[in-house]
Amino acid sequence: MTDLDAATFEGVAFLGNTLAPFFLQDPRTGSAEAEFAAVAALDVQAAGAEWPFVGEEEAARCLGMMVEGLAPSCAAGENGAFAADDDLTWEYRRLFIGPGAKPAPPWGSVYTDRECVVFGATTLELRAWMREHGVARTADEKTPEDHIGLMLALMAWLAQNQPTDLGEFLSLRF
């Protein structure tokens, strides 16, 4: 991927840094209020025109759904500030936290590991790849490296700091 231009790497980093907090942070108890508020306040047409790797119309449509989904949370806060409403919090926890079965487990190993387990062989393969490429773990020891939020953050970090490793990372199957 070293033959790509700087704008491509900037776009990859932007996407990873923009989307990672939404998977890593509980809307109510996490530390991503500023990120949620920023998306909620988007001018979807203007943002869609600047969004990388997808057409303007598709980007605006998808960003519009995000803004619409965050509107009740902004209405719940004082002076339009972000305050996660019950529906947003419930949906985040239902999808990614539990209790009970998660319809969208955030760990790659659940989908790619032969035994469909968290911290399975594919997580260990990713951990080994990170070690081989000098990538330090940034999360607590309880969160598997193959969590979608961490993978997005890693993608962004690689684009900014080790762009020669980005293509290999994106082609891995974990």
Tab-separated table of C-alpha atoms in Angstrom:
chain	number	residue	atom	x	y	z
A	1	MET	CA	0.000	0.000	0.000
A	2	THR	CA	2.963	2.306	-0.086
A	3	ASP	CA	2.069	3.395	-3.634
A	4	LEU	CA	-1.088	5.127	-2.378
A	5	ASP	CA	-1.107	8.861	-2.004
A	6	ALA	CA	-1.171	10.803	1.249
A	7	ALA	CA	-4.862	11.644	0.790
A	8	THR	CA	-5.747	7.937	0.825
A	9	PHE	CA	-3.854	7.370	4.064
A	10	GLU	CA	-5.470	10.484	5.538
A	11	GLY	CA	-8.894	9.134	4.545
A	12	VAL	CA	-8.198	5.757	6.162
A	13	ALA	CA	-6.978	7.452	9.343
A	14	PHE	CA	-10.002	9.754	9.386
A	15	LEU	CA	-12.433	6.849	9.076
A	16	GLY	CA	-10.756	4.780	11.762
A	17	ASN	CA	-10.452	7.664	14.199
A	18	THR	CA	-14.009	8.831	13.537
A	19	LEU	CA	-15.760	5.475	13.839
A	20	ALA	CA	-13.723	3.691	16.545
A	21	PRO	CA	-15.214	5.587	19.525
A	22	PHE	CA	-18.753	4.578	18.551
A	23	PHE	CA	-17.843	0.917	19.001
A	24	LEU	CA	-15.570	1.361	22.011
A	25	GLN	CA	-17.563	3.745	24.178
A	26	ASP	CA	-20.932	3.188	25.799
A	27	PRO	CA	-23.000	6.253	24.824
A	28	ARG	CA	-24.022	6.898	28.426
A	29	THR	CA	-21.006	5.892	30.495
A	30	GLY	CA	-18.151	6.186	27.988
A	31	SER	CA	-15.966	9.157	27.161
A	32	ALA	CA	-17.119	9.793	23.577
A	33	GLU	CA	-19.711	12.511	24.225
A	34	ALA	CA	-17.796	14.963	22.028
A	35	GLU	CA	-17.707	12.475	19.139
A	36	PHE	CA	-21.424	11.714	19.462
A	37	ALA	CA	-22.206	15.443	19.642
A	38	ALA	CA	-20.048	16.189	16.595
A	39	VAL	CA	-21.853	13.615	14.473
A	40	ALA	CA	-25.239	14.759	15.754
A	41	ALA	CA	-24.430	18.321	14.651
A	42	LEU	CA	-23.255	17.399	11.141
A	43	ASP	CA	-24.480	19.119	8.050
A	44	VAL	CA	-24.944	15.799	6.249
A	45	GLN	CA	-24.726	17.266	2.755
A	46	ALA	CA	-21.455	19.059	3.453
A	47	ALA	CA	-20.017	16.096	5.352
A	48	GLY	CA	-21.159	13.685	2.633
A	49	ALA	CA	-19.272	15.725	0.056
A	50	GLU	CA	-16.067	15.314	2.061
A	51	TRP	CA	-16.515	11.715	3.289
A	52	PRO	CA	-13.797	9.486	1.808
A	53	PHE	CA	-14.158	6.305	-0.261
A	54	VAL	CA	-17.887	6.507	-0.987
A	55	GLY	CA	-20.098	8.612	-3.195
A	56	GLU	CA	-21.455	11.882	-1.854
A	57	GLU	CA	-25.092	10.777	-2.028
A	58	GLU	CA	-24.483	7.474	-0.221
A	59	ALA	CA	-22.353	9.160	2.446
A	60	ALA	CA	-25.009	11.822	3.052
A	61	ARG	CA	-27.722	9.166	3.309
A	62	CYS	CA	-25.777	7.113	5.866
A	63	LEU	CA	-24.640	10.147	7.844
A	64	GLY	CA	-28.242	11.363	7.823
A	65	MET	CA	-29.339	8.133	9.493
A	66	MET	CA	-26.672	8.612	12.144
A	67	VAL	CA	-27.720	12.212	12.784
A	68	GLU	CA	-31.367	11.170	12.951
A	69	GLY	CA	-30.547	8.383	15.397
A	70	LEU	CA	-28.667	10.790	17.663
A	71	ALA	CA	-31.320	13.542	17.586
A	72	PRO	CA	-33.258	12.268	20.638
A	73	SER	CA	-30.041	12.236	22.650
A	74	CYS	CA	-29.299	15.841	21.757
A	75	ALA	CA	-32.861	16.828	22.584
A	76	ALA	CA	-32.473	15.161	25.998
A	77	GLY	CA	-29.414	17.261	26.889
A	78	GLU	CA	-29.375	20.837	28.099
A	79	ASN	CA	-29.046	23.419	25.318
A	80	GLY	CA	-28.794	20.671	22.703
A	81	ALA	CA	-25.754	19.058	24.358
A	82	PHE	CA	-25.365	15.322	23.877
A	83	ALA	CA	-26.946	13.205	26.616
A	84	ALA	CA	-27.450	9.598	25.550
A	85	ASP	CA	-31.129	8.747	25.613
A	86	ASP	CA	-32.396	5.385	26.837
A	87	ASP	CA	-33.023	3.993	23.333
A	88	LEU	CA	-29.487	4.688	22.103
A	89	THR	CA	-27.928	3.298	25.279
A	90	TRP	CA	-30.165	0.236	25.260
A	91	GLU	CA	-29.399	-0.508	21.605
A	92	TYR	CA	-25.635	-0.163	22.100
A	93	ARG	CA	-25.727	-2.488	25.102
A	94	ARG	CA	-28.073	-4.958	23.388
A	95	LEU	CA	-25.815	-5.209	20.343
A	96	PHE	CA	-22.390	-5.211	21.972
A	97	ILE	CA	-22.533	-5.745	25.745
A	98	GLY	CA	-25.402	-7.979	26.840
A	99	PRO	CA	-26.665	-9.491	29.031
A	100	GLY	CA	-27.692	-12.389	26.944
A	101	ALA	CA	-26.812	-13.182	23.368
A	102	LYS	CA	-25.357	-10.271	21.418
A	103	PRO	CA	-26.771	-9.903	17.894
A	104	ALA	CA	-23.562	-8.135	16.775
A	105	PRO	CA	-20.598	-9.304	18.852
A	106	PRO	CA	-17.804	-6.749	18.349
A	107	TRP	CA	-14.950	-9.306	18.263
A	108	GLY	CA	-13.662	-10.697	15.005
A	109	SER	CA	-12.837	-14.080	16.498
A	110	VAL	CA	-16.528	-14.771	17.057
A	111	TYR	CA	-16.923	-14.681	13.275
A	112	THR	CA	-13.572	-15.999	12.056
A	113	ASP	CA	-12.368	-18.471	14.673
A	114	ARG	CA	-13.087	-22.112	13.982
A	115	GLU	CA	-14.760	-22.426	17.385
A	116	CYS	CA	-16.450	-18.998	17.229
A	117	VAL	CA	-15.052	-17.895	20.595
A	118	VAL	CA	-13.708	-14.663	22.041
A	119	PHE	CA	-9.927	-14.677	22.573
A	120	GLY	CA	-9.671	-17.595	20.140
A	121	ALA	CA	-6.925	-18.550	17.711
A	122	THR	CA	-7.562	-15.613	15.376
A	123	THR	CA	-7.221	-13.160	18.275
A	124	LEU	CA	-3.887	-14.745	19.132
A	125	GLU	CA	-2.845	-14.485	15.466
A	126	LEU	CA	-3.674	-10.778	15.463
A	127	ARG	CA	-1.762	-10.327	18.720
A	128	ALA	CA	1.267	-12.042	17.143
A	129	TRP	CA	0.976	-9.880	14.005
A	130	MET	CA	0.905	-6.746	16.148
A	131	ARG	CA	3.969	-7.890	18.091
A	132	GLU	CA	5.849	-8.708	14.852
A	133	HIS	CA	5.089	-5.237	13.515
A	134	GLY	CA	5.962	-3.367	16.700
A	135	VAL	CA	2.395	-2.330	17.455
A	136	ALA	CA	1.737	-1.847	21.156
A	137	ARG	CA	-1.546	-2.809	22.751
A	138	THR	CA	-3.570	0.280	23.653
A	139	ALA	CA	-6.550	-1.166	25.493
A	140	ASP	CA	-6.945	-2.963	28.762
A	141	GLU	CA	-6.131	-6.658	28.971
A	142	LYS	CA	-9.852	-7.536	29.157
A	143	THR	CA	-10.676	-6.290	25.654
A	144	PRO	CA	-9.543	-8.628	22.871
A	145	GLU	CA	-7.410	-6.972	20.206
A	146	ASP	CA	-9.907	-8.041	17.529
A	147	HIS	CA	-12.672	-5.781	18.897
A	148	ILE	CA	-14.026	-3.776	15.935
A	149	GLY	CA	-13.375	-0.467	17.682
A	150	LEU	CA	-9.756	-1.400	18.377
A	151	MET	CA	-9.335	-2.689	14.833
A	152	LEU	CA	-10.580	0.642	13.457
A	153	ALA	CA	-8.243	2.531	15.788
A	154	LEU	CA	-5.362	0.270	14.727
A	155	MET	CA	-6.189	0.841	11.066
A	156	ALA	CA	-6.038	4.609	11.657
A	157	TRP	CA	-2.801	4.323	13.617
A	158	LEU	CA	-1.157	2.269	10.892
A	159	ALA	CA	-2.256	4.743	8.208
A	160	GLN	CA	-0.678	7.563	10.204
A	161	ASN	CA	2.415	5.855	11.613
A	162	GLN	CA	3.249	2.687	9.666
A	163	PRO	CA	1.583	3.022	6.268
A	164	THR	CA	3.747	0.261	4.790
A	165	ASP	CA	1.982	-2.232	7.098
A	166	LEU	CA	-1.568	-1.056	6.369
A	167	GLY	CA	-2.151	-3.182	3.276
A	168	GLU	CA	-1.024	-6.341	5.027
A	169	PHE	CA	-3.231	-5.546	8.038
A	170	LEU	CA	-6.280	-4.950	5.835
A	171	SER	CA	-5.741	-8.239	4.015
A	172	LEU	CA	-5.539	-10.369	7.188
A	173	ARG	CA	-8.411	-12.716	7.973
A	174	PHE	CA	-9.016	-12.179	11.620
